[in-house]
Coordinates of C-alpha atoms in Angstrom, one line a residue:
Chain A
M1 CA 25.5 -17.8 -32.6
L2 CA 22.4 -17.6 -33.7
E3 CA 20.3 -20.3 -33.3
V4 CA 16.1 -20.4 -34.3
V5 CA 14.2 -23.5 -34.0
N6 CA 10.9 -23.7 -35.1
L7 CA 9.9 -20.4 -34.2
V8 CA 5.8 -19.9 -34.3
K9 CA 4.6 -16.3 -33.9
H10 CA 0.4 -16.0 -34.0
Y11 CA -1.1 -12.4 -33.6
G12 CA -4.8 -13.6 -32.9
K13 CA -5.5 -15.9 -36.1
I14 CA -2.9 -14.8 -38.4
R15 CA 0.5 -16.9 -38.2
A16 CA 3.2 -13.9 -38.9
V17 CA 5.6 -16.9 -38.6
D18 CA 4.9 -20.3 -39.1
G19 CA 7.5 -23.0 -37.7
I20 CA 11.0 -21.1 -39.0
S21 CA 14.4 -22.9 -38.4
F22 CA 17.5 -22.1 -39.6
T23 CA 21.0 -20.8 -37.7
V24 CA 23.8 -18.5 -38.0
K25 CA 27.5 -19.7 -37.6
P26 CA 30.4 -17.4 -36.1
G27 CA 31.8 -15.4 -39.1
E28 CA 28.9 -15.9 -41.5
V29 CA 26.8 -13.5 -42.8
F30 CA 23.2 -14.7 -43.2
G31 CA 20.8 -12.8 -45.3
F32 CA 17.1 -12.8 -44.5
L33 CA 15.0 -12.2 -47.6
G34 CA 11.2 -12.1 -47.8
P35 CA 8.9 -9.8 -49.5
N36 CA 6.9 -7.3 -47.3
G37 CA 4.7 -9.0 -44.7
A38 CA 6.6 -12.2 -44.9
G39 CA 7.7 -12.5 -41.3
K40 CA 11.1 -10.7 -41.1
T41 CA 10.5 -8.2 -38.8
T42 CA 8.5 -10.0 -36.5
T43 CA 11.3 -13.0 -36.6
I44 CA 13.8 -9.8 -36.0
K45 CA 11.9 -8.5 -33.2
V46 CA 11.3 -12.1 -31.7
C47 CA 15.1 -13.0 -31.9
T48 CA 15.8 -9.3 -30.0
G49 CA 13.2 -10.1 -27.2
L50 CA 11.0 -7.4 -27.8
L51 CA 8.1 -10.0 -29.1
K52 CA 7.8 -13.3 -27.5
P53 CA 7.3 -16.4 -29.6
T54 CA 4.2 -18.4 -29.4
N55 CA 6.3 -21.6 -29.9
G56 CA 9.7 -22.4 -31.0
Q57 CA 12.9 -21.1 -28.9
V58 CA 15.6 -18.5 -29.9
R59 CA 19.1 -19.2 -28.9
V60 CA 21.6 -16.4 -28.9
A61 CA 25.3 -17.3 -27.6
G62 CA 23.9 -19.8 -26.6
F63 CA 20.9 -18.2 -24.2
D64 CA 17.5 -18.6 -24.7
I65 CA 16.2 -15.0 -25.7
A66 CA 12.6 -15.7 -23.3
S67 CA 14.0 -17.0 -20.8
E68 CA 17.9 -15.9 -20.2
T69 CA 17.0 -12.3 -21.7
V70 CA 19.6 -10.1 -20.5
E71 CA 22.2 -12.7 -21.3
A72 CA 21.1 -13.1 -24.9
K73 CA 20.7 -9.1 -25.3
R74 CA 23.9 -8.6 -23.8
N75 CA 25.8 -10.6 -26.7
L76 CA 23.4 -8.9 -29.5
G77 CA 23.6 -5.8 -31.5
Y78 CA 20.2 -4.6 -33.2
V79 CA 20.3 -1.8 -35.9
P80 CA 16.7 -1.2 -36.2
D81 CA 15.0 -0.7 -39.9
N82 CA 13.8 2.6 -38.5
P83 CA 16.2 3.0 -35.7
F84 CA 15.2 5.8 -32.8
M85 CA 17.6 8.2 -31.4
Y86 CA 18.1 10.5 -28.4
T87 CA 18.2 13.3 -30.8
K88 CA 19.1 15.9 -27.4
L89 CA 21.8 13.8 -26.6
T90 CA 25.3 13.9 -28.8
A91 CA 26.8 10.7 -30.4
R92 CA 29.7 10.0 -28.3
E93 CA 26.7 10.5 -25.0
F94 CA 24.7 8.2 -26.9
L95 CA 27.7 5.9 -27.0
Q96 CA 28.9 6.6 -22.9
F97 CA 25.0 5.6 -22.2
V98 CA 24.9 2.4 -24.7
G99 CA 28.6 1.6 -23.1
A100 CA 27.4 1.4 -20.0
V101 CA 24.4 -0.7 -20.5
Y102 CA 26.4 -3.1 -22.0
L103 CA 29.6 -3.0 -20.6
G104 CA 29.1 -1.2 -17.6
K105 CA 30.2 1.7 -16.3
G106 CA 33.7 2.9 -16.2
H107 CA 34.6 0.1 -18.1
A108 CA 38.4 0.1 -19.4
G109 CA 38.6 1.4 -22.4
I110 CA 35.5 2.3 -23.1
D111 CA 36.4 5.8 -24.3
G112 CA 39.0 4.4 -27.2
R113 CA 36.3 2.1 -28.5
I114 CA 33.7 4.5 -29.0
D115 CA 36.9 6.9 -30.8
E116 CA 37.2 3.8 -32.5
V117 CA 34.2 3.1 -34.0
L118 CA 33.4 6.9 -34.3
A119 CA 36.5 6.8 -36.7
M120 CA 35.3 3.6 -38.6
V121 CA 32.4 5.2 -39.8
G122 CA 33.2 8.6 -40.1
L123 CA 31.7 10.3 -37.7
A124 CA 34.6 11.3 -35.1
E125 CA 34.8 15.5 -36.3
R126 CA 31.1 15.8 -35.3
A127 CA 30.6 13.6 -32.3
D128 CA 30.2 16.4 -30.1
E129 CA 27.2 17.6 -31.9
L130 CA 23.7 16.9 -31.2
I131 CA 22.1 13.9 -33.1
E132 CA 19.1 16.2 -34.4
S133 CA 21.6 18.3 -36.2
Y134 CA 22.9 15.3 -38.0
S135 CA 21.6 14.0 -41.5
F136 CA 19.5 10.9 -41.6
G137 CA 22.9 8.9 -42.7
M138 CA 24.9 10.7 -39.6
K139 CA 21.8 9.3 -37.9
R140 CA 22.4 5.7 -38.9
K141 CA 26.4 5.2 -39.1
S142 CA 25.5 6.2 -34.7
T143 CA 23.3 3.8 -34.9
L144 CA 25.1 1.2 -36.5
C145 CA 28.3 2.5 -33.8
A146 CA 25.8 1.7 -30.9
A147 CA 25.1 -2.1 -32.8
I148 CA 28.3 -2.9 -32.5
L149 CA 30.2 -1.3 -29.7
H150 CA 30.3 -4.4 -27.3
R151 CA 31.4 -6.2 -30.3
P152 CA 28.7 -8.6 -30.2
R153 CA 28.4 -12.1 -30.6
V154 CA 25.2 -11.8 -33.0
L155 CA 24.4 -8.9 -34.9
L156 CA 21.1 -8.4 -36.5
L157 CA 20.9 -5.8 -39.3
D158 CA 17.6 -4.7 -40.3
E159 CA 17.9 -2.3 -43.9
P160 CA 21.2 -1.6 -42.6
T161 CA 22.6 0.9 -45.6
A162 CA 19.0 2.3 -46.2
G163 CA 19.4 6.2 -46.7
L164 CA 23.0 5.6 -46.9
D165 CA 25.1 7.2 -49.3
A166 CA 27.8 5.4 -51.2
L167 CA 30.6 6.4 -49.4
S168 CA 28.7 5.4 -46.1
A169 CA 27.6 2.3 -47.4
R170 CA 31.1 0.9 -48.3
Q171 CA 32.1 2.2 -44.8
A172 CA 29.0 0.2 -42.9
K173 CA 29.7 -2.8 -45.9
D174 CA 33.5 -2.5 -44.0
A175 CA 32.3 -3.1 -40.7
F176 CA 30.3 -5.6 -41.3
G177 CA 33.0 -7.9 -43.0
Q178 CA 35.1 -6.9 -40.1
L179 CA 33.3 -8.3 -37.6
A180 CA 32.4 -11.2 -39.2
R181 CA 36.1 -11.6 -39.5
S182 CA 36.1 -11.0 -35.9
G183 CA 33.8 -13.9 -35.9
S184 CA 30.4 -12.3 -35.0
A185 CA 27.2 -14.2 -36.7
I186 CA 25.7 -11.3 -38.6
L187 CA 21.7 -11.8 -40.0
L188 CA 21.1 -8.9 -42.2
T189 CA 17.7 -8.1 -43.9
T190 CA 17.7 -6.3 -47.1
H191 CA 15.6 -5.2 -50.2
I192 CA 18.8 -4.5 -52.2
M193 CA 19.5 -8.1 -54.0
E194 CA 23.4 -7.0 -54.6
I195 CA 23.9 -6.4 -51.2
A196 CA 22.7 -9.8 -50.8
E197 CA 24.4 -11.1 -53.2
R198 CA 28.2 -9.4 -52.5
L199 CA 27.9 -9.3 -48.6
C200 CA 25.6 -12.9 -47.7
D201 CA 27.6 -16.6 -47.3
R202 CA 24.3 -17.8 -47.2
V203 CA 21.0 -16.5 -48.1
G204 CA 17.0 -17.9 -46.9
I205 CA 13.9 -16.7 -48.1
I206 CA 10.9 -16.0 -45.8
N207 CA 7.4 -16.1 -47.5
N208 CA 4.3 -15.9 -46.0
G209 CA 5.7 -16.6 -42.5
K210 CA 7.1 -19.8 -43.7
L211 CA 11.3 -19.8 -44.8
I212 CA 10.8 -21.7 -47.9
A213 CA 14.6 -21.8 -49.1
V214 CA 17.7 -21.5 -47.2
G215 CA 21.8 -21.5 -48.7
T216 CA 24.1 -20.6 -51.1
L217 CA 23.6 -18.6 -53.8
D218 CA 24.6 -21.2 -55.8
E219 CA 22.2 -23.6 -53.9
L220 CA 19.1 -21.7 -53.9
K221 CA 19.8 -21.0 -57.8
H222 CA 20.2 -24.8 -58.2
Q223 CA 16.6 -24.9 -55.9
A224 CA 15.1 -22.5 -58.5
S225 CA 16.0 -24.6 -61.2
A226 CA 17.5 -21.3 -62.5
P227 CA 21.6 -21.8 -62.9
G228 CA 23.7 -18.9 -64.0
S229 CA 20.8 -16.3 -63.3
T230 CA 21.3 -13.6 -59.9
L231 CA 19.3 -13.6 -56.8
E232 CA 16.9 -11.4 -58.0
D233 CA 15.8 -14.5 -60.5
V234 CA 15.9 -16.4 -57.6
F235 CA 13.6 -14.6 -55.6
L236 CA 11.2 -13.6 -57.6
S237 CA 11.3 -17.6 -59.0
L238 CA 10.7 -19.1 -55.8
T239 CA 8.7 -16.4 -53.6
E240 CA 6.4 -16.7 -56.8
T241 CA 6.2 -20.8 -57.2
A242 CA 5.8 -20.6 -53.0
D243 CA 2.3 -18.4 -54.0
D244 CA 1.3 -20.8 -56.3
N245 CA 1.5 -23.7 -54.0
A246 CA 0.0 -21.6 -51.2
R247 CA -3.3 -21.2 -53.5
R248 CA -3.2 -24.4 -54.3
D249 CA -3.8 -25.9 -50.9
Q250 CA -5.8 -23.0 -50.0
T251 CA -8.3 -24.4 -52.7
Chain B
M1 CA 19.6 -0.6 -9.2
S2 CA 22.3 0.3 -11.4
H3 CA 20.1 0.1 -14.7
L4 CA 18.0 2.8 -13.1
A5 CA 20.8 5.0 -12.1
L6 CA 22.0 5.2 -15.7
L7 CA 18.4 5.2 -17.3
F8 CA 17.4 8.6 -15.0
N9 CA 20.8 9.7 -16.0
L10 CA 20.3 9.7 -19.6
H11 CA 16.6 11.5 -18.8
K12 CA 19.0 13.9 -16.7
Q13 CA 21.1 14.3 -19.5
I14 CA 18.4 14.8 -21.9
L15 CA 17.1 17.8 -19.9
I16 CA 20.8 19.5 -19.7
N17 CA 20.6 19.3 -23.6
T18 CA 17.3 20.6 -23.8
Y19 CA 17.2 23.4 -21.8
W20 CA 20.7 24.1 -20.1
R21 CA 23.5 23.3 -23.3
T22 CA 23.9 26.5 -24.6
R23 CA 23.9 30.5 -23.4
R24 CA 21.2 31.2 -25.4
Q25 CA 18.8 28.2 -23.4
Q26 CA 20.3 29.2 -20.5
I27 CA 18.6 32.5 -20.4
I28 CA 15.6 31.5 -22.0
T29 CA 15.3 28.8 -19.2
T30 CA 15.7 31.1 -16.5
L31 CA 13.5 34.0 -18.3
F32 CA 10.9 31.5 -18.3
L33 CA 11.1 29.7 -14.8
C34 CA 10.8 33.7 -13.5
G35 CA 8.2 34.5 -15.6
A36 CA 6.5 31.0 -14.3
I37 CA 6.9 31.9 -10.7
A38 CA 5.8 35.5 -10.9
L39 CA 2.7 33.9 -12.6
V40 CA 2.1 31.6 -9.7
L41 CA 3.0 34.3 -6.9
G42 CA 0.7 36.3 -8.5
G43 CA -1.9 34.3 -9.3
G44 CA -1.8 32.7 -5.7
Y45 CA -1.8 36.6 -4.6
A46 CA -4.9 37.6 -6.6
I47 CA -6.6 34.2 -5.0
Q48 CA -5.6 35.4 -1.6
R49 CA -6.5 38.7 -2.0
F50 CA -10.2 38.3 -3.5
L51 CA -11.4 35.1 -2.3
L52 CA -9.3 33.4 0.4
T53 CA -9.6 35.6 3.2
E54 CA -13.5 35.7 4.0
A55 CA -13.3 31.9 3.7
L56 CA -10.6 31.1 6.2
D57 CA -13.1 33.2 8.0
F58 CA -15.4 30.0 8.0
V59 CA -13.6 27.2 6.8
P60 CA -10.3 26.2 8.7
A61 CA -6.5 25.5 6.8
V62 CA -6.8 22.0 7.3
I63 CA -9.8 21.4 5.5
L64 CA -9.0 24.0 2.5
F65 CA -5.9 22.0 2.3
G66 CA -7.7 18.9 2.1
F67 CA -10.0 20.5 -0.8
I68 CA -6.9 21.6 -2.4
L69 CA -5.4 18.2 -2.3
F70 CA -8.8 17.0 -3.4
W71 CA -9.0 18.5 -6.7
I72 CA -5.3 17.5 -7.2
F73 CA -6.2 13.9 -6.3
A74 CA -9.0 13.6 -9.1
T75 CA -7.2 15.8 -11.5
A76 CA -3.9 14.3 -11.5
F77 CA -6.2 10.9 -11.9
T78 CA -7.9 11.3 -14.6
E79 CA -5.1 13.6 -16.7
S80 CA -2.5 10.3 -16.3
L81 CA -5.3 8.3 -18.4
P82 CA -5.1 10.1 -21.6
N83 CA -1.3 9.8 -21.1
L84 CA -1.1 6.5 -20.9
V85 CA -0.9 5.7 -24.8
P86 CA 1.2 8.6 -26.4
R87 CA 3.6 9.1 -22.9
F88 CA 3.8 5.4 -22.0
Y89 CA 2.9 2.4 -24.4
R90 CA 4.2 4.6 -27.7
S91 CA 7.1 6.6 -25.8
P92 CA 9.7 6.5 -29.0
D93 CA 12.4 4.9 -26.5
L94 CA 10.3 2.1 -24.9
N95 CA 10.9 -0.2 -28.5
Y96 CA 14.8 0.8 -27.9
L97 CA 14.8 0.6 -24.4
L98 CA 13.3 -2.8 -24.5
A99 CA 15.8 -4.5 -26.9
L100 CA 18.4 -3.7 -24.6
P101 CA 20.3 -5.8 -22.1
I102 CA 18.4 -3.7 -19.1
P103 CA 15.6 -6.4 -17.5
A104 CA 12.2 -5.1 -18.9
N105 CA 10.9 -4.3 -15.4
R106 CA 13.4 -1.9 -14.8
V107 CA 12.7 -0.1 -18.3
V108 CA 8.9 -0.3 -17.3
A109 CA 9.0 1.5 -13.9
I110 CA 11.1 4.0 -15.2
K111 CA 8.9 4.8 -18.1
F112 CA 6.0 4.6 -15.7
L113 CA 7.1 6.9 -13.2
V114 CA 8.1 9.3 -16.3
A115 CA 4.6 9.1 -17.3
Q116 CA 3.3 9.9 -13.9
L117 CA 5.1 13.3 -13.5
Q118 CA 4.9 14.6 -16.8
S119 CA 0.8 13.3 -16.3
V120 CA 0.4 16.4 -13.8
R121 CA 2.5 18.7 -15.5
G122 CA -1.4 20.1 -17.0
V123 CA -2.5 20.9 -13.2
L124 CA 0.8 21.9 -12.1
F125 CA 0.4 26.1 -12.3
L126 CA -3.5 25.9 -11.0
T127 CA -2.7 24.0 -7.8
L128 CA 1.1 26.2 -6.8
M129 CA -1.7 28.9 -7.2
L130 CA -3.8 27.7 -4.8
L131 CA -1.3 26.6 -2.6
V132 CA 0.7 29.6 -2.7
A133 CA -2.7 31.5 -2.0
V134 CA -3.2 29.5 1.0
G135 CA -0.1 29.7 2.1
W136 CA -0.2 33.9 2.0
A137 CA -3.4 33.9 4.0
L138 CA -2.1 32.4 6.5
G139 CA 1.7 34.0 6.9
A140 CA 3.2 30.5 6.2
P141 CA 7.3 31.2 6.4
W142 CA 9.2 31.2 3.4
Y143 CA 10.0 27.6 3.6
Y144 CA 6.5 26.4 3.2
Y145 CA 6.8 28.0 -0.9
L146 CA 10.0 25.7 -1.3
L147 CA 8.4 22.9 -0.4
L148 CA 5.3 23.1 -2.5
L149 CA 6.8 21.6 -5.1
P150 CA 8.2 18.5 -4.4
A151 CA 5.7 18.1 -2.0
F152 CA 3.1 18.4 -5.0
Q153 CA 5.1 15.8 -7.0
L154 CA 5.2 13.2 -3.9
F155 CA 1.2 13.4 -3.9
A156 CA 0.3 13.2 -6.9
L157 CA 2.5 10.4 -8.0
I158 CA 0.6 8.2 -6.2
P159 CA -3.2 9.1 -8.4
A160 CA -1.4 9.6 -11.3
G161 CA 0.6 5.9 -10.7
L162 CA -3.6 4.4 -9.7
G163 CA -5.0 6.3 -13.4
L164 CA -1.8 4.9 -14.9
L165 CA -2.7 1.7 -13.7
L166 CA -6.3 1.6 -14.6
G167 CA -5.7 2.9 -18.0
M168 CA -3.9 -0.4 -18.5
A169 CA -6.5 -2.9 -16.8
L170 CA -8.6 -1.2 -19.4
L171 CA -6.9 -1.7 -22.3
R172 CA -6.8 -5.6 -21.6
V173 CA -10.9 -5.4 -22.3
M174 CA -11.0 -2.5 -24.7
T175 CA -9.1 -1.6 -28.0
A176 CA -7.0 1.2 -27.6
R177 CA -8.8 3.7 -30.1
T178 CA -11.2 3.2 -27.3
F179 CA -9.5 3.6 -25.1
V180 CA -8.1 7.5 -25.5
R181 CA -11.7 8.3 -26.4
L182 CA -13.0 7.5 -22.8
A183 CA -9.7 9.3 -21.4
G184 CA -10.4 11.9 -23.1
I185 CA -13.9 12.0 -22.1
L186 CA -12.9 11.4 -18.2
T187 CA -10.5 14.5 -17.6
W188 CA -12.4 17.0 -18.4
L189 CA -14.6 15.5 -15.3
P190 CA -12.9 17.2 -12.5
F191 CA -13.5 20.4 -14.1
V192 CA -16.9 19.8 -15.0
G193 CA -17.3 18.2 -11.8
I194 CA -16.4 21.2 -9.6
W195 CA -19.7 23.0 -11.8
V196 CA -22.2 20.4 -11.7
I197 CA -21.5 18.6 -8.1
P198 CA -23.1 22.0 -6.3
E199 CA -26.1 21.9 -8.8
V200 CA -27.0 18.4 -8.0
I201 CA -26.4 17.5 -4.8
G202 CA -27.7 21.7 -3.9
E203 CA -28.1 21.5 -0.1
D204 CA -26.9 18.4 0.9
L205 CA -23.3 19.2 0.0
L206 CA -21.8 20.7 3.3
P207 CA -23.6 18.4 5.8
L208 CA -22.1 15.6 3.5
I209 CA -18.6 16.9 3.4
I210 CA -19.2 17.7 7.0
R211 CA -20.1 14.0 7.7
V212 CA -17.0 12.9 5.6
L213 CA -15.0 15.0 8.3
D214 CA -16.5 13.9 11.4
F215 CA -15.2 10.4 10.1
F216 CA -11.5 11.5 9.6
A217 CA -11.6 12.8 12.7
W218 CA -13.4 9.7 14.7
L219 CA -10.5 7.8 13.7
D220 CA -7.0 7.7 15.4
P221 CA -5.0 10.2 14.2
V222 CA -2.3 7.6 13.1
W223 CA -4.8 5.8 11.0
A224 CA -6.0 9.2 9.6
E225 CA -2.9 9.7 8.5
L226 CA -2.5 6.4 6.6
I227 CA -5.0 7.8 3.9
P228 CA -2.9 10.4 2.0
L229 CA -5.2 13.1 1.5
V230 CA -5.7 12.9 5.2
S231 CA -1.4 13.2 6.1
A232 CA -0.6 15.6 3.2
A233 CA -3.3 17.9 4.0
M234 CA -1.8 17.9 7.7
F235 CA 1.6 17.8 5.7
F236 CA 0.9 21.4 4.4
N237 CA -1.4 22.9 7.4
A238 CA 1.3 22.4 9.3
I239 CA 4.3 24.2 7.4
A240 CA 2.0 26.7 6.7
A241 CA 1.8 27.4 10.4
G242 CA 5.3 27.3 11.0
E243 CA 5.5 24.2 13.0
L244 CA 7.8 22.0 11.4
I245 CA 7.9 19.0 14.1
Q246 CA 4.2 18.7 13.7
A247 CA 4.9 17.9 10.3
G248 CA 7.3 15.4 10.6
R249 CA 4.4 12.7 11.5
P250 CA 1.7 13.3 8.4
L251 CA 5.2 13.7 6.1
L252 CA 6.5 10.2 7.1
M253 CA 3.3 9.1 6.4
L254 CA 2.8 9.9 3.1
L255 CA 6.1 9.0 2.2
L256 CA 5.8 5.3 3.7
V257 CA 1.8 5.0 1.9
S258 CA 3.6 6.7 -0.9
G259 CA 6.8 4.1 -1.0
V260 CA 4.0 1.2 0.2
T261 CA 1.1 2.1 -2.7
M262 CA 3.9 2.9 -5.4
A263 CA 5.5 -0.6 -4.8
I264 CA 2.2 -2.3 -5.3
I265 CA 1.5 -0.3 -8.6
L266 CA 5.1 -0.7 -10.2
W267 CA 4.5 -4.6 -9.7
L268 CA 1.1 -5.0 -11.0
A269 CA 1.7 -2.8 -13.7
R270 CA 4.8 -5.2 -14.9
H271 CA 1.9 -7.7 -14.9
L272 CA -0.1 -5.4 -16.9
F273 CA 2.2 -3.8 -19.2
Y274 CA 2.7 -6.8 -21.7
Q275 CA -0.8 -7.1 -23.4
G276 CA -1.2 -3.3 -23.7
W277 CA 2.2 -3.0 -25.2
L278 CA 1.3 -5.1 -27.7
I279 CA -2.0 -3.7 -28.4
T280 CA -0.8 -0.2 -28.8
Q281 CA 2.0 -1.4 -31.5
S282 CA -0.4 -2.8 -33.7
A283 CA -3.6 -0.7 -33.7
P284 CA -3.6 0.6 -37.1
S285 CA -4.7 3.9 -37.8
K286 CA -8.1 4.6 -39.1
T287 CA -7.8 8.0 -39.6
V288 CA -8.8 10.1 -42.6
R289 CA -7.5 13.2 -43.9
A290 CA -9.8 15.2 -46.2
P291 CA -7.8 16.1 -49.4
R292 CA -6.1 19.0 -48.9
R293 CA -6.3 21.2 -52.5
R294 CA -2.8 22.2 -53.5
S295 CA -1.6 25.8 -53.8
A296 CA 0.2 26.7 -57.2
A297 CA 2.0 29.6 -54.7
P298 CA 4.5 28.7 -52.9
R299 CA 4.0 29.0 -49.1
R300 CA 5.4 31.8 -46.9
T301 CA 7.0 31.4 -43.8
I302 CA 5.7 33.8 -41.3
A303 CA 6.6 34.3 -37.9
H304 CA 3.4 33.9 -35.6
A305 CA 3.2 35.2 -32.3
P306 CA 3.3 32.1 -29.8
W307 CA -0.5 32.8 -28.9
Y308 CA -1.7 32.5 -32.2
A309 CA 0.7 29.2 -32.9
L310 CA -1.3 27.9 -30.4
V311 CA -4.6 28.4 -32.0
V312 CA -3.4 27.8 -35.3
S313 CA -1.6 24.3 -34.1
E314 CA -4.9 23.5 -31.3
W315 CA -7.2 23.4 -34.8
H316 CA -4.8 21.4 -36.5
F317 CA -5.3 19.1 -34.0
A318 CA -8.8 19.2 -33.6
V319 CA -9.9 18.4 -37.4
R320 CA -7.4 15.2 -37.2
N321 CA -9.7 12.4 -35.4
G322 CA -12.9 12.3 -33.5
E323 CA -10.4 11.6 -30.5
M324 CA -8.9 15.1 -30.7
R325 CA -12.5 17.1 -31.8
L326 CA -13.5 15.7 -28.9
A327 CA -11.0 17.1 -26.2
F328 CA -10.7 20.4 -28.5
L329 CA -14.6 20.7 -28.0
G330 CA -14.1 19.9 -24.2
L331 CA -11.5 22.7 -24.0
L332 CA -13.9 25.4 -25.7
A333 CA -16.4 24.5 -23.6
M334 CA -14.4 25.4 -20.4
F335 CA -13.1 28.2 -21.7
A336 CA -16.4 29.4 -22.7
A337 CA -17.8 28.6 -19.3
L338 CA -14.6 30.9 -17.3
I339 CA -14.8 33.5 -19.9
F340 CA -18.8 33.9 -19.7
V341 CA -18.0 34.0 -15.5
L342 CA -15.5 37.1 -16.2
A343 CA -18.2 38.3 -18.2
E344 CA -20.8 38.0 -16.1
G345 CA -18.2 39.8 -12.9
I346 CA -17.6 42.9 -14.6
I347 CA -20.9 43.8 -16.3
L348 CA -23.0 43.0 -12.7
G349 CA -20.1 44.9 -10.6
E350 CA -20.8 42.5 -7.9
E351 CA -18.1 40.7 -8.3
P352 CA -15.1 42.2 -10.6
A353 CA -12.0 41.0 -8.3
A354 CA -13.6 37.6 -8.6
A355 CA -13.1 38.2 -12.7
M356 CA -9.9 39.2 -12.1
V357 CA -9.0 35.8 -10.1
V358 CA -10.7 33.7 -12.8
L359 CA -9.3 35.4 -15.6
T360 CA -5.5 34.4 -13.7
I361 CA -6.7 30.9 -13.5
A362 CA -7.8 30.5 -17.4
A363 CA -4.6 32.0 -18.0
A364 CA -2.9 29.3 -16.0
I365 CA -5.1 26.4 -17.3
L366 CA -4.1 27.9 -20.9
I367 CA -0.4 27.6 -20.0
G368 CA -0.1 24.1 -18.5
R369 CA -2.2 22.8 -21.0
S370 CA -0.8 24.7 -23.9
L371 CA 2.4 22.7 -22.1
S372 CA 0.6 19.5 -22.4
V373 CA -0.3 20.1 -25.8
V374 CA 3.2 20.7 -27.1
A375 CA 5.2 18.3 -25.5
W376 CA 2.4 15.6 -26.4
R377 CA 2.4 16.4 -29.6
S378 CA 6.0 16.6 -29.7
C379 CA 5.9 12.5 -28.1
L380 CA 3.8 11.8 -30.9
Y381 CA 4.6 13.1 -33.9
P382 CA 9.0 13.3 -34.2
P383 CA 9.8 16.4 -36.0
R384 CA 10.0 15.5 -39.5
P385 CA 13.7 15.2 -41.3
S386 CA 14.7 17.6 -43.1
P387 CA 14.5 17.9 -46.9
S388 CA 18.5 16.8 -47.4
D389 CA 16.9 13.7 -45.5
Q390 CA 13.7 13.6 -47.4
Q391 CA 16.3 13.3 -50.4
H392 CA 18.4 10.2 -48.6
Q393 CA 15.4 8.3 -48.1

């Protein structure tokens, strides 16, 4: 599971994340929504160990990301919004490197697992071509394969379906669902409300570094006093309310 | 240790796929290497034929090696500074590797070493030509030429590492923007220095050099060889003279000092890394571009000669921002000075052969800088997505 406890992250005087706490249980898909600049990417970067928290704690599968970094990352899969690819490697070579890092060189069954994830996203036929010859969607699928190759217990997805066509997006969503059913905890950020509505068991909404709402879709609708409305309506209502409250506090 | 092996194999596979994957790549790479070797040998011959023969009558070979190695030290040190941000902190795969379950210090170490090796690429051609020239003048055996490249890389590691370390320390007290500007200026110091220092110091230069040499001679040989400059000079001198046994101790001292220095540098780099990385990640770009007039006619793609493409590429680089303009002006000034010397030699007819040597050196510097420009640019500016990718975005 993923536990974020009272996380604070400052950049100088700017409080990018201001005391947020939430938990993503095994088998759950947790949607992390917020407007631009709300603190989503900063939160994710702290969860992946790229940034050190100013205060608070992040535990990945029971390991503290700050003090037990390698063990925590070994249980983590991460798909960034702007993924980096080694364009001078083939997808197979890239996954072999990733497999060696996560599972150890010469791990039994790694080749079979590579074939399995490549088939899952429809890349099996072009696995031995250089990544530089891939389209954007294919590169994204390669990144997804790398993130799920080692069957992580926690999976962080930052805009995972951006740039994918409908079939690829469906394949990706099926892969996420399969991982969740096998017990992985999935944290997903997206600007596409339909994906969050369809995939996520619970949703957390962050604004100006604070977590302003957490719960299932029905709970959020009740909180926003907007039963029957869409997640988009709930999101806009809650973020506007939070902005109004923040302006009132400042004055 | 296994993580370092994994990262090393990763870079090795990338190199193989980049330069040796297809038959066409193998042919091009082989031709390029042959051309580079021919340029180094030809330039070395020209330098030896027209410049070195008389010099070696007055200056012992070991002193000449010392001067060349001092030049390598100065240029490797200053060349590493502008590489710190683009090749290390903003290396395209650094963030990705840091997110993997690899200890951060191993990632920092391997990326630091890669940045060091890439830092000395700009001076490689010129330096190898000089070393080939000295070897040719001394009648060095065949293994001298084979050892040049690895010995050069070994010696250049220390100054490149020190330069990167200094850069990491400077980034703790200045912004990334200020540092990049300062580094761009410093990189031209050795090239300017060889013109200015003799003029400024004047007649005191030779006595100063003699005092320095006397100091090294006064030191016990073992202590003297602890200084990398001395051990490397003695190693090259022994190899050039065909005295393998004599070369053993300076080589061991050089390896020992290099190993200890690199261990200290890497230890310090790990402690200095995080703050500099944070500064360079969050530094906003303040580049202001002039609005471009859009032409109604579609652009035609024309295949240009490589030198034309290089000039155009340098121009686009130069007008991008202040730092690039500074680097461009420096490059222009240096080539203007070299062409002036060439013209003077031809016109006055005093040393036409020296003019040929200068031309060869200019070609080597041009190739070295163009390799750095192309590599730097590909590092800083990844290839744009194809139109089909842009549609999906």
